[in-house]
XYZ file of N, CA, C and O in Angstrom:
840
model
N 0.808 -1.215 0.000
C 0.000 0.000 0.000
C 0.846 1.273 0.000
O 0.357 2.356 -0.290
N 2.146 1.140 0.346
C 3.020 2.311 0.335
C 3.267 2.837 -1.073
O 3.780 3.943 -1.249
N 2.927 2.041 -2.097
C 3.114 2.464 -3.489
C 1.876 3.136 -4.062
O 1.844 3.488 -5.234
N 0.852 3.328 -3.229
C -0.403 3.892 -3.723
C -0.563 5.345 -3.279
O -0.028 5.766 -2.263
N -1.301 6.092 -4.077
C -1.657 7.465 -3.726
C -3.078 7.712 -4.200
O -3.511 7.151 -5.214
N -3.792 8.541 -3.487
C -5.159 8.864 -3.882
C -5.155 9.733 -5.132
O -4.368 10.667 -5.251
N -6.052 9.432 -6.051
C -6.227 10.237 -7.252
C -7.017 11.492 -6.899
O -8.090 11.399 -6.309
N -6.522 12.688 -7.236
C -7.309 13.893 -6.999
C -8.649 13.826 -7.726
O -8.749 13.253 -8.815
N -9.662 14.409 -7.142
C -10.999 14.360 -7.739
C -11.036 15.000 -9.119
O -11.818 14.592 -9.987
N -10.152 15.976 -9.344
C -10.145 16.678 -10.625
C -9.385 15.932 -11.713
O -9.374 16.348 -12.873
N -8.752 14.818 -11.366
C -7.946 14.044 -12.308
C -8.758 12.877 -12.857
O -9.330 12.098 -12.101
N -8.810 12.753 -14.172
C -9.530 11.632 -14.786
C -8.742 10.343 -14.575
O -7.541 10.358 -14.279
N -9.413 9.210 -14.763
C -8.714 7.934 -14.637
C -7.665 7.775 -15.736
O -6.615 7.166 -15.531
N -7.943 8.328 -16.932
C -6.962 8.272 -18.015
C -5.713 9.079 -17.656
O -4.583 8.641 -17.905
N -5.902 10.238 -17.071
C -4.763 11.051 -16.640
C -3.992 10.348 -15.528
O -2.752 10.342 -15.512
N -4.713 9.726 -14.602
C -4.060 9.002 -13.510
C -3.228 7.842 -14.043
O -2.132 7.564 -13.545
N -3.730 7.169 -15.071
C -2.998 6.044 -15.650
C -1.734 6.499 -16.366
O -0.753 5.748 -16.458
N -1.745 7.736 -16.875
C -0.626 8.236 -17.679
C 0.550 8.713 -16.832
O 1.649 8.895 -17.348
N 0.342 8.914 -15.536
C 1.346 9.605 -14.728
C 2.439 8.714 -14.138
O 3.629 9.046 -14.274
N 2.153 7.595 -13.471
C 3.147 6.996 -12.573
C 4.548 6.736 -13.131
O 5.507 7.307 -12.628
N 4.702 5.898 -14.142
C 6.065 5.559 -14.570
C 6.775 6.738 -15.222
O 7.894 7.111 -14.840
N 6.149 7.346 -16.232
C 6.812 8.401 -17.004
C 7.118 9.623 -16.149
O 8.214 10.187 -16.217
N 6.163 10.048 -15.344
C 6.386 11.227 -14.511
C 7.442 10.963 -13.445
O 8.243 11.848 -13.121
N 7.466 9.745 -12.882
C 8.484 9.425 -11.888
C 9.879 9.488 -12.505
O 10.832 9.973 -11.895
N 10.015 8.981 -13.738
C 11.315 9.056 -14.420
C 11.735 10.504 -14.650
O 12.908 10.861 -14.489
N 10.771 11.338 -15.026
C 11.071 12.747 -15.273
C 11.520 13.443 -13.995
O 12.541 14.142 -13.972
N 10.763 13.264 -12.919
C 11.092 13.916 -11.648
C 12.443 13.437 -11.124
O 13.302 14.241 -10.728
N 12.643 12.128 -11.119
C 13.880 11.583 -10.564
C 15.097 11.923 -11.425
O 16.217 12.008 -10.910
N 14.889 12.142 -12.718
C 15.986 12.582 -13.586
C 16.366 14.026 -13.292
O 17.539 14.346 -13.055
N 15.371 14.908 -13.311
C 15.642 16.332 -13.175
C 16.052 16.727 -11.760
O 17.042 17.432 -11.554
N 15.293 16.286 -10.790
C 15.505 16.739 -9.417
C 16.592 15.955 -8.700
O 17.457 16.533 -8.031
N 16.581 14.627 -8.852
C 17.489 13.787 -8.077
C 18.848 13.608 -8.747
O 19.880 13.639 -8.078
N 18.867 13.397 -10.061
C 20.126 13.121 -10.760
C 20.794 14.382 -11.302
O 22.008 14.533 -11.231
N 20.010 15.290 -11.865
C 20.588 16.497 -12.460
C 20.754 17.635 -11.460
O 21.547 18.544 -11.686
N 19.966 17.624 -10.371
C 19.952 18.746 -9.424
C 19.683 20.047 -10.186
O 20.419 21.025 -10.092
N 18.614 20.056 -10.948
C 18.286 21.142 -11.861
C 18.236 22.482 -11.137
O 17.751 22.575 -10.011
N 18.773 23.529 -11.811
C 18.842 24.860 -11.238
C 18.278 25.886 -12.223
O 18.380 25.711 -13.437
N 17.687 26.960 -11.720
C 17.141 27.995 -12.605
C 18.198 28.544 -13.561
O 19.368 28.709 -13.190
N 17.769 28.808 -14.782
C 18.642 29.436 -15.763
C 19.503 28.485 -16.581
O 20.224 28.926 -17.483
N 19.456 27.198 -16.291
C 20.257 26.247 -17.055
C 19.637 25.978 -18.427
O 18.477 26.310 -18.690
N 20.452 25.379 -19.297
C 19.992 24.971 -20.611
C 19.865 23.449 -20.637
O 20.829 22.736 -20.358
N 18.662 22.977 -20.968
C 18.367 21.539 -20.973
C 17.947 21.097 -22.357
O 17.105 21.740 -22.992
N 18.536 20.000 -22.821
C 18.085 19.347 -24.054
C 17.487 17.998 -23.700
O 18.058 17.247 -22.897
N 16.324 17.691 -24.296
C 15.685 16.390 -24.115
C 15.672 15.677 -25.461
O 15.109 16.185 -26.437
N 16.293 14.528 -25.526
C 16.293 13.713 -26.738
C 15.157 12.699 -26.634
O 15.103 11.913 -25.694
N 14.234 12.726 -27.602
C 13.009 11.948 -27.491
C 11.982 12.739 -26.715
O 11.243 12.211 -25.877
N 11.912 14.041 -27.023
C 11.186 14.995 -26.190
C 9.676 14.884 -26.291
O 8.964 15.327 -25.388
N 9.146 14.323 -27.374
C 7.706 14.320 -27.570
C 6.978 13.134 -26.978
O 5.754 13.031 -27.097
N 7.711 12.242 -26.312
C 7.082 11.083 -25.691
C 6.642 11.377 -24.269
O 6.583 12.534 -23.833
N 6.356 10.314 -23.532
C 5.778 10.480 -22.199
C 6.743 11.137 -21.223
O 6.417 12.131 -20.577
N 7.956 10.587 -21.082
C 8.926 11.149 -20.139
C 9.287 12.572 -20.542
O 9.357 13.476 -19.708
N 9.500 12.781 -21.836
C 9.901 14.094 -22.323
C 8.875 15.175 -22.054
O 9.225 16.299 -21.669
N 7.596 14.854 -22.228
C 6.562 15.874 -22.034
C 6.371 16.214 -20.556
O 6.089 17.359 -20.214
N 6.532 15.234 -19.683
C 6.498 15.542 -18.252
C 7.732 16.356 -17.850
O 7.633 17.347 -17.119
N 8.897 15.930 -18.316
C 10.138 16.610 -17.954
C 10.124 18.061 -18.421
O 10.596 18.956 -17.710
N 9.577 18.304 -19.609
C 9.534 19.666 -20.140
C 8.717 20.578 -19.244
O 9.137 21.703 -18.909
N 7.553 20.120 -18.844
C 6.679 20.952 -18.017
C 7.283 21.222 -16.639
O 7.177 22.327 -16.100
N 7.935 20.211 -16.077
C 8.575 20.394 -14.772
C 9.772 21.332 -14.904
O 9.977 22.226 -14.073
N 10.567 21.163 -15.955
C 11.755 21.997 -16.154
C 11.393 23.469 -16.307
O 12.104 24.348 -15.813
N 10.286 23.752 -16.978
C 9.900 25.143 -17.186
C 9.551 25.840 -15.874
O 9.612 27.066 -15.785
N 9.209 25.077 -14.853
C 8.941 25.667 -13.540
C 10.204 26.271 -12.936
O 10.138 27.109 -12.039
N 11.376 25.850 -13.444
C 12.661 26.348 -12.961
C 13.221 27.459 -13.857
O 14.342 27.922 -13.639
N 12.476 27.874 -14.852
C 12.966 28.904 -15.756
C 14.066 28.413 -16.676
O 14.992 29.156 -17.021
N 13.958 27.164 -17.104
C 14.973 26.529 -17.934
C 14.799 26.931 -19.400
O 13.677 27.063 -19.892
N 15.924 27.090 -20.123
C 15.880 27.225 -21.581
C 15.851 25.812 -22.156
O 16.786 25.039 -21.964
N 14.781 25.479 -22.859
C 14.458 24.100 -23.175
C 14.530 23.814 -24.668
O 13.901 24.499 -25.480
N 15.300 22.784 -25.024
C 15.411 22.330 -26.413
C 14.939 20.886 -26.492
O 15.321 20.061 -25.657
N 14.131 20.567 -27.486
C 13.619 19.213 -27.656
C 13.992 18.629 -29.001
O 13.946 19.318 -30.020
N 14.367 17.358 -29.003
C 14.710 16.632 -30.222
C 13.648 15.574 -30.475
O 13.401 14.716 -29.621
N 13.012 15.625 -31.636
C 12.009 14.625 -31.993
C 11.643 14.827 -33.464
O 12.345 15.539 -34.192
N 10.539 14.240 -33.897
C 10.096 14.367 -35.289
C 9.193 15.590 -35.433
O 8.518 16.000 -34.478
N 9.137 16.192 -36.625
C 8.414 17.460 -36.796
C 6.915 17.376 -36.547
O 6.294 18.391 -36.236
N 6.325 16.191 -36.650
C 4.900 16.051 -36.388
C 4.524 16.346 -34.944
O 3.342 16.530 -34.630
N 5.525 16.403 -34.057
C 5.268 16.657 -32.636
C 5.612 18.085 -32.224
O 5.402 18.470 -31.075
N 6.135 18.883 -33.148
C 6.669 20.191 -32.779
C 5.604 21.147 -32.239
O 5.856 21.884 -31.285
N 4.421 21.148 -32.833
C 3.371 22.060 -32.367
C 3.011 21.761 -30.915
O 2.881 22.670 -30.089
N 2.845 20.475 -30.607
C 2.546 20.078 -29.228
C 3.702 20.454 -28.306
O 3.487 20.973 -27.200
N 4.928 20.217 -28.741
C 6.097 20.497 -27.896
C 6.202 21.978 -27.565
O 6.458 22.356 -26.422
N 5.972 22.807 -28.557
C 6.021 24.258 -28.297
C 4.912 24.678 -27.338
O 5.102 25.572 -26.505
N 3.766 24.019 -27.421
C 2.627 24.397 -26.576
C 2.874 24.100 -25.109
O 2.236 24.702 -24.243
N 3.796 23.173 -24.791
C 4.069 22.843 -23.393
C 5.361 23.484 -22.888
O 5.788 23.209 -21.771
N 5.990 24.324 -23.736
C 7.101 25.110 -23.205
C 8.444 24.998 -23.881
O 9.391 25.674 -23.470
N 8.585 24.164 -24.905
C 9.883 24.068 -25.561
C 10.216 25.377 -26.266
O 9.424 25.905 -27.038
N 11.425 25.892 -26.004
C 11.891 27.123 -26.645
C 12.466 26.848 -28.027
O 12.363 27.683 -28.925
N 13.101 25.685 -28.195
C 13.730 25.318 -29.456
C 13.408 23.854 -29.757
O 13.310 23.034 -28.836
N 13.237 23.528 -31.026
C 12.984 22.146 -31.428
C 13.966 21.757 -32.528
O 14.361 22.590 -33.350
N 14.374 20.499 -32.513
C 15.321 19.963 -33.490
C 14.711 18.739 -34.141
O 14.274 17.807 -33.452
N 14.677 18.733 -35.466
C 14.183 17.602 -36.246
C 15.318 16.592 -36.385
O 16.297 16.833 -37.097
N 15.197 15.466 -35.675
C 16.299 14.497 -35.667
C 16.538 13.864 -37.032
O 17.628 13.322 -37.281
N 15.548 13.941 -37.938
C 15.729 13.365 -39.277
C 16.602 14.261 -40.152
O 17.083 13.820 -41.199
N 16.812 15.505 -39.734
C 17.594 16.446 -40.540
C 18.830 16.990 -39.827
O 19.726 17.525 -40.472
N 18.853 16.878 -38.509
C 19.933 17.508 -37.745
C 20.341 16.631 -36.572
O 19.489 16.115 -35.853
N 21.642 16.470 -36.396
C 22.194 15.711 -35.271
C 22.570 16.703 -34.169
O 23.459 17.538 -34.361
N 21.875 16.617 -33.036
C 22.112 17.602 -31.980
C 23.518 17.528 -31.409
O 23.995 18.467 -30.773
N 24.216 16.423 -31.622
C 25.584 16.292 -31.107
C 26.619 16.891 -32.058
O 27.811 16.937 -31.717
N 26.178 17.352 -33.236
C 27.132 17.852 -34.234
C 26.828 19.267 -34.712
O 27.451 19.741 -35.663
N 25.867 19.939 -34.091
C 25.499 21.271 -34.569
C 26.243 22.398 -33.856
O 25.962 23.580 -34.073
N 27.171 22.045 -32.977
C 27.994 23.049 -32.311
C 27.380 23.663 -31.069
O 28.022 24.496 -30.417
N 26.165 23.272 -30.711
C 25.506 23.825 -29.540
C 25.733 22.920 -28.327
O 25.775 21.697 -28.458
N 25.864 23.547 -27.158
C 26.113 22.782 -25.933
C 25.079 23.136 -24.865
O 24.499 24.222 -24.873
N 24.893 22.207 -23.934
C 23.843 22.330 -22.925
C 24.409 21.986 -21.552
O 25.368 21.218 -21.433
N 23.772 22.544 -20.536
C 24.170 22.211 -19.166
C 23.657 20.835 -18.769
O 24.300 20.125 -17.974
N 22.507 20.467 -19.310
C 21.846 19.211 -18.961
C 21.332 18.540 -20.229
O 20.788 19.206 -21.119
N 21.488 17.224 -20.303
C 20.880 16.440 -21.378
C 20.114 15.283 -20.744
O 20.689 14.492 -19.987
N 18.833 15.211 -21.052
C 18.005 14.076 -20.639
C 17.751 13.230 -21.869
O 17.127 13.686 -22.827
N 18.256 12.008 -21.856
C 18.176 11.147 -23.030
C 17.158 10.043 -22.797
O 17.383 9.120 -22.012
N 16.023 10.158 -23.473
C 14.977 9.141 -23.375
C 15.232 8.013 -24.371
O 14.862 6.866 -24.131
N 15.897 8.338 -25.477
C 16.115 7.358 -26.537
C 17.472 6.673 -26.442
O 17.616 5.502 -26.785
N 18.501 7.393 -26.003
C 19.873 6.874 -25.901
C 20.273 6.174 -27.199
O 20.592 4.986 -27.214
N 20.232 6.932 -28.288
C 20.585 6.379 -29.592
C 21.868 6.978 -30.161
O 22.209 6.763 -31.316
N 22.594 7.756 -29.332
C 23.896 8.303 -29.720
C 24.954 7.735 -28.776
O 24.660 7.352 -27.653
N 26.195 7.715 -29.227
C 27.269 7.218 -28.374
C 27.555 8.222 -27.267
O 27.254 9.420 -27.388
N 28.151 7.751 -26.199
C 28.493 8.630 -25.091
C 29.507 9.683 -25.515
O 29.527 10.808 -25.017
N 30.344 9.350 -26.503
C 31.325 10.312 -27.002
C 30.630 11.462 -27.734
O 31.009 12.618 -27.591
N 29.597 11.138 -28.523
C 28.836 12.171 -29.218
C 28.141 13.094 -28.215
O 28.150 14.318 -28.361
N 27.518 12.502 -27.201
C 26.793 13.298 -26.221
C 27.735 14.167 -25.399
O 27.373 15.279 -24.995
N 28.953 13.682 -25.159
C 29.942 14.479 -24.449
C 30.213 15.785 -25.180
O 30.373 16.851 -24.571
N 30.245 15.724 -26.490
C 30.502 16.910 -27.310
C 29.418 17.971 -27.128
O 29.680 19.169 -27.279
N 28.204 17.557 -26.799
C 27.080 18.488 -26.669
C 26.880 18.994 -25.248
O 25.959 19.760 -24.991
N 27.745 18.592 -24.312
C 27.631 19.013 -22.915
C 28.625 20.117 -22.594
O 29.782 20.073 -23.008
N 28.184 21.110 -21.838
C 29.095 22.105 -21.290
C 29.971 21.466 -20.212
O 29.644 20.415 -19.666
N 31.084 22.121 -19.904
C 31.927 21.661 -18.807
C 31.099 21.626 -17.527
O 30.323 22.538 -17.245
N 31.239 20.579 -16.746
C 30.459 20.313 -15.539
C 28.989 20.033 -15.840
O 28.147 20.029 -14.946
N 28.672 19.779 -17.115
C 27.318 19.421 -17.486
C 26.965 18.020 -17.026
O 27.835 17.209 -16.676
N 25.659 17.724 -17.034
C 25.172 16.419 -16.558
C 24.320 15.775 -17.647
O 23.388 16.401 -18.174
N 24.658 14.542 -17.976
C 23.889 13.728 -18.929
C 23.191 12.623 -18.138
O 23.826 11.911 -17.358
N 21.881 12.477 -18.352
C 21.102 11.434 -17.663
C 20.329 10.640 -18.701
O 19.677 11.212 -19.587
N 20.387 9.326 -18.608
C 19.607 8.460 -19.489
C 18.579 7.683 -18.675
O 18.855 7.260 -17.547
N 17.393 7.509 -19.262
C 16.351 6.716 -18.606
C 16.079 5.423 -19.367
O 15.206 4.651 -18.996
N 16.822 5.188 -20.457
C 16.614 3.965 -21.224
C 16.829 4.204 -22.708
O 17.053 5.327 -23.154
N 16.786 3.122 -23.479
C 16.996 3.218 -24.921
C 17.783 2.029 -25.421
O 17.606 0.899 -24.955
N 18.696 2.278 -26.363
C 19.508 1.226 -26.952
C 20.341 0.525 -25.883
O 21.099 1.167 -25.156
N 20.210 -0.800 -25.793
C 20.966 -1.557 -24.793
C 22.466 -1.413 -25.030
O 23.252 -1.242 -24.093
N 22.890 -1.453 -26.293
C 24.313 -1.320 -26.603
C 24.851 0.032 -26.148
O 25.938 0.125 -25.571
N 24.081 1.101 -26.406
C 24.510 2.440 -25.995
C 24.525 2.568 -24.471
O 25.404 3.224 -23.901
N 23.563 1.945 -23.800
C 23.515 2.005 -22.346
C 24.728 1.320 -21.726
O 25.334 1.850 -20.787
N 25.099 0.161 -22.257
C 26.264 -0.538 -21.732
C 27.540 0.252 -22.005
O 28.451 0.299 -21.163
N 27.614 0.876 -23.177
C 28.781 1.702 -23.493
C 28.925 2.831 -22.478
O 30.014 3.076 -21.940
N 27.809 3.515 -22.205
C 27.842 4.618 -21.246
C 28.174 4.121 -19.844
O 28.925 4.769 -19.101
N 27.628 2.966 -19.479
C 27.858 2.415 -18.143
C 29.334 2.127 -17.906
O 29.881 2.443 -16.840
N 30.014 1.555 -18.909
C 31.405 1.152 -18.733
C 32.402 2.293 -18.928
O 33.509 2.248 -18.391
N 32.014 3.330 -19.678
C 32.961 4.392 -20.001
C 32.744 5.687 -19.226
O 33.577 6.591 -19.286
N 31.637 5.787 -18.500
C 31.275 7.087 -17.920
C 32.306 7.602 -16.923
O 32.575 8.806 -16.881
N 32.907 6.727 -16.097
C 33.866 7.206 -15.094
C 35.113 7.759 -15.755
O 35.627 8.809 -15.362
N 35.591 7.058 -16.775
C 36.795 7.500 -17.474
C 36.559 8.828 -18.180
O 37.371 9.753 -18.077
N 35.426 8.940 -18.877
C 35.126 10.176 -19.594
C 34.904 11.326 -18.610
O 35.327 12.462 -18.853
N 34.257 11.066 -17.484
C 34.041 12.107 -16.478
C 35.359 12.642 -15.941
O 35.510 13.848 -15.705
N 36.332 11.756 -15.763
C 37.626 12.169 -15.224
C 38.350 13.119 -16.165
O 38.971 14.096 -15.726
N 38.272 12.852 -17.466
C 39.054 13.664 -18.404
C 38.270 14.861 -18.942
O 38.872 15.811 -19.450
N 36.944 14.835 -18.832
C 36.142 15.906 -19.442
C 35.456 16.817 -18.434
O 34.939 17.870 -18.804
N 35.423 16.409 -17.146
C 34.699 17.144 -16.117
C 33.204 17.255 -16.455
O 32.552 18.248 -16.164
N 32.694 16.199 -17.082
C 31.271 16.105 -17.387
C 30.743 14.836 -16.720
O 31.489 13.878 -16.515
N 29.440 14.802 -16.403
C 28.919 13.767 -15.516
C 27.816 12.959 -16.198
O 26.969 13.513 -16.905
N 27.813 11.643 -15.939
C 26.894 10.717 -16.609
C 26.181 9.875 -15.563
O 26.818 9.222 -14.734
N 24.839 9.901 -15.613
C 24.053 9.231 -14.584
C 22.897 8.455 -15.192
O 22.409 8.798 -16.270
N 22.463 7.423 -14.474
C 21.375 6.561 -14.901
C 20.253 6.636 -13.869
O 20.513 6.758 -12.678
N 19.012 6.545 -14.350
C 17.867 6.544 -13.445
C 17.452 5.101 -13.171
O 17.050 4.386 -14.085
N 17.607 4.686 -11.925
C 17.053 3.413 -11.470
C 15.711 3.754 -10.826
O 15.657 4.250 -9.698
N 14.649 3.539 -11.550
C 13.335 4.033 -11.167
C 12.918 3.577 -9.772
O 12.996 2.407 -9.424
N 12.478 4.549 -8.970
C 11.879 4.269 -7.667
C 10.370 4.415 -7.849
O 9.857 5.540 -7.896
N 9.657 3.309 -7.989
C 8.242 3.359 -8.382
C 7.381 4.198 -7.443
O 7.411 4.023 -6.225
N 6.669 5.134 -8.051
C 5.645 5.921 -7.352
C 6.159 6.727 -6.163
O 5.383 7.178 -5.329
N 7.472 6.948 -6.113
C 8.066 7.688 -4.996
C 7.551 9.126 -4.922
O 7.439 9.702 -3.840
N 7.220 9.711 -6.073
C 6.893 11.136 -6.115
C 5.454 11.402 -6.569
O 5.164 12.455 -7.124
N 4.544 10.482 -6.305
C 3.159 10.679 -6.727
C 2.510 11.870 -6.015
O 1.733 12.618 -6.624
N 2.816 12.069 -4.743
C 2.236 13.200 -4.022
C 2.684 14.516 -4.645
O 1.896 15.463 -4.786
N 3.943 14.577 -5.039
C 4.476 15.770 -5.707
C 3.765 16.017 -7.029
O 3.375 17.149 -7.353
N 3.551 14.953 -7.808
C 2.863 15.097 -9.094
C 1.403 15.491 -8.888
O 0.855 16.278 -9.668
N 0.757 14.952 -7.871
C -0.619 15.356 -7.571
C -0.692 16.855 -7.288
O -1.614 17.543 -7.737
N 0.293 17.348 -6.550
C 0.323 18.782 -6.222
C 0.486 19.622 -7.496
O -0.204 20.631 -7.680
N 1.405 19.210 -8.377
C 1.614 19.952 -9.630
C 0.367 19.905 -10.503
O 0.019 20.899 -11.153
N -0.311 18.763 -10.513
C -1.526 18.639 -11.326
C -2.634 19.538 -10.778
O -3.280 20.272 -11.528
N -2.840 19.486 -9.474
C -3.950 20.240 -8.875
C -3.741 21.751 -8.964
O -4.711 22.508 -8.981
N -2.490 22.182 -9.040
C -2.215 23.616 -9.176
C -2.104 24.040 -10.641
O -1.797 25.199 -10.921
N -2.359 23.095 -11.553
C -2.362 23.415 -12.972
C -0.995 23.611 -13.589
O -0.880 24.143 -14.700
N 0.054 23.167 -12.908
C 1.409 23.368 -13.416
C 1.858 22.271 -14.381
O 2.713 22.507 -15.233
N 1.298 21.083 -14.238
C 1.654 19.954 -15.103
C 0.388 19.207 -15.473
O -0.469 18.960 -14.617
N 0.294 18.849 -16.743
C -0.855 18.078 -17.223
C -0.348 16.981 -18.156
O 0.457 17.254 -19.046
N -0.788 15.736 -17.960
C -0.334 14.670 -18.849
C -0.715 14.944 -20.308
O -1.833 15.376 -20.587
N 0.224 14.701 -21.199
C -0.071 14.738 -22.630
C -0.456 13.323 -23.040
O 0.335 12.391 -22.896
N -1.672 13.157 -23.522
C -2.171 11.828 -23.880
C -2.431 11.771 -25.384
O -3.248 12.531 -25.906
N -1.696 10.893 -26.045
C -1.849 10.741 -27.490
C -3.253 10.279 -27.846
O -3.862 10.750 -28.797
N -3.735 9.330 -27.063
C -5.063 8.791 -27.312
C -5.338 7.622 -26.401
O -4.454 7.129 -25.697
N -6.596 7.201 -26.375
C -6.979 6.037 -25.588
C -7.417 4.917 -26.528
O -8.012 5.168 -27.575
N -7.089 3.702 -26.132
C -7.420 2.522 -26.925
C -8.147 1.531 -26.031
O -7.791 1.355 -24.864
N -9.171 0.881 -26.596
C -9.875 -0.157 -25.855
C -8.998 -1.398 -25.756
O -8.031 -1.559 -26.503
N -9.376 -2.294 -24.854
C -8.558 -3.477 -24.616
C -8.386 -4.314 -25.885
O -7.323 -4.879 -26.122
N -9.418 -4.369 -26.732
C -9.285 -5.155 -27.958
C -8.554 -4.391 -29.066
O -8.419 -4.896 -30.182
N -8.063 -3.187 -28.750
C -7.280 -2.402 -29.702
C -5.804 -2.292 -29.299
O -5.063 -1.473 -29.835
N -5.397 -3.163 -28.382
C -4.027 -3.099 -27.880
C -3.002 -3.303 -28.995
O -1.954 -2.655 -29.018
N -3.290 -4.174 -29.940
C -2.338 -4.406 -31.029
C -2.107 -3.134 -31.845
O -0.981 -2.833 -32.252
N -3.162 -2.361 -32.069
C -3.018 -1.090 -32.778
C -2.235 -0.089 -31.930
O -1.403 0.661 -32.447
N -2.474 -0.087 -30.630
C -1.730 0.799 -29.743
C -0.238 0.487 -29.789
O 0.602 1.402 -29.836
N 0.099 -0.793 -29.810
C 1.508 -1.179 -29.892
C 2.112 -0.816 -31.248
O 3.296 -0.488 -31.342
N 1.305 -0.874 -32.300
C 1.809 -0.476 -33.625
C 2.197 0.995 -33.620
O 3.270 1.383 -34.101
N 1.333 1.833 -33.067
C 1.613 3.264 -32.976
C 2.843 3.502 -32.104
O 3.730 4.291 -32.444
N 2.915 2.790 -30.990
C 4.043 2.945 -30.067
C 5.355 2.545 -30.730
O 6.358 3.253 -30.627
N 5.365 1.415 -31.424
C 6.607 0.899 -32.009
C 7.132 1.785 -33.122
O 8.337 1.829 -33.381
N 6.249 2.527 -33.784
C 6.674 3.422 -34.859
C 7.040 4.812 -34.342
O 7.480 5.664 -35.119
N 6.885 5.041 -33.050
C 7.239 6.324 -32.470
C 6.340 7.466 -32.905
O 6.732 8.632 -32.885
N 5.097 7.147 -33.291
C 4.189 8.170 -33.800
C 3.424 8.907 -32.702
O 2.747 9.886 -32.966
N 3.522 8.455 -31.477
C 2.662 8.961 -30.414
C 3.242 10.247 -29.796
O 4.442 10.491 -29.810
N 2.335 11.041 -29.250
C 2.689 12.262 -28.538
C 2.310 12.055 -27.066
O 1.143 11.870 -26.753
N 3.295 12.084 -26.195
C 2.994 11.865 -24.790
C 2.757 10.395 -24.492
O 3.546 9.533 -24.875
N 1.630 10.102 -23.878
C 1.360 8.758 -23.361
C 0.191 8.101 -24.094
O -0.779 8.767 -24.454
N 0.276 6.796 -24.288
C -0.831 6.001 -24.810
C -1.509 5.314 -23.626
O -0.843 4.739 -22.762
N -2.839 5.375 -23.585
C -3.584 4.812 -22.449
C -4.563 3.759 -22.948
O -5.246 3.966 -23.968
N -4.617 2.637 -22.236
C -5.577 1.574 -22.526
C -6.757 1.692 -21.568
O -6.554 1.803 -20.350
N -7.971 1.715 -22.101
C -9.150 1.784 -21.254
C -9.791 0.413 -21.166
O -9.803 -0.364 -22.119
N -10.333 0.116 -19.979
C -10.942 -1.191 -19.733
C -12.445 -1.128 -20.017
O -13.108 -0.173 -19.612
């Protein structure tokens, strides 16, 4: 029962279903691993998905300059939740455009740790929440060595389930954060939901209704 929290009356069941895993990853990445501070520059790779959309809204509460990397079909939604800059990953590699950031939150982890190092400012922090297994293992084994020579920091989120639900309830009830829901699918439409998910076409979270 310690993993449960009451749903606010103003929150729909679909919104409640969209919050726990993705929002916990966002909070624990920004607050616990990055120690986010006002005025920093944050880039989110895979910004239009569930973790990215929660992280963006939370980051803007700190006055962060926010850049998101995703496909152009998500740009309108991304700008509406606070992204200052957007990058089309099909046309531009954020690790090679000469721009650097204080913080990088990598939801996709589809670039090498060496590439991401190039996009970090000195004393910058890179955090991954998942993605390519090969890239994750590369970062895991090389992060200490690269940190020593570059003065840049690499961290992983080991999810603490539902640790911050009370915090998310507070942000929701005060109107500061709202789940982005791509759509709802009935139980007999799960195969279609997985098709959309596997192609990366979704914005925010996909919810299954019973």
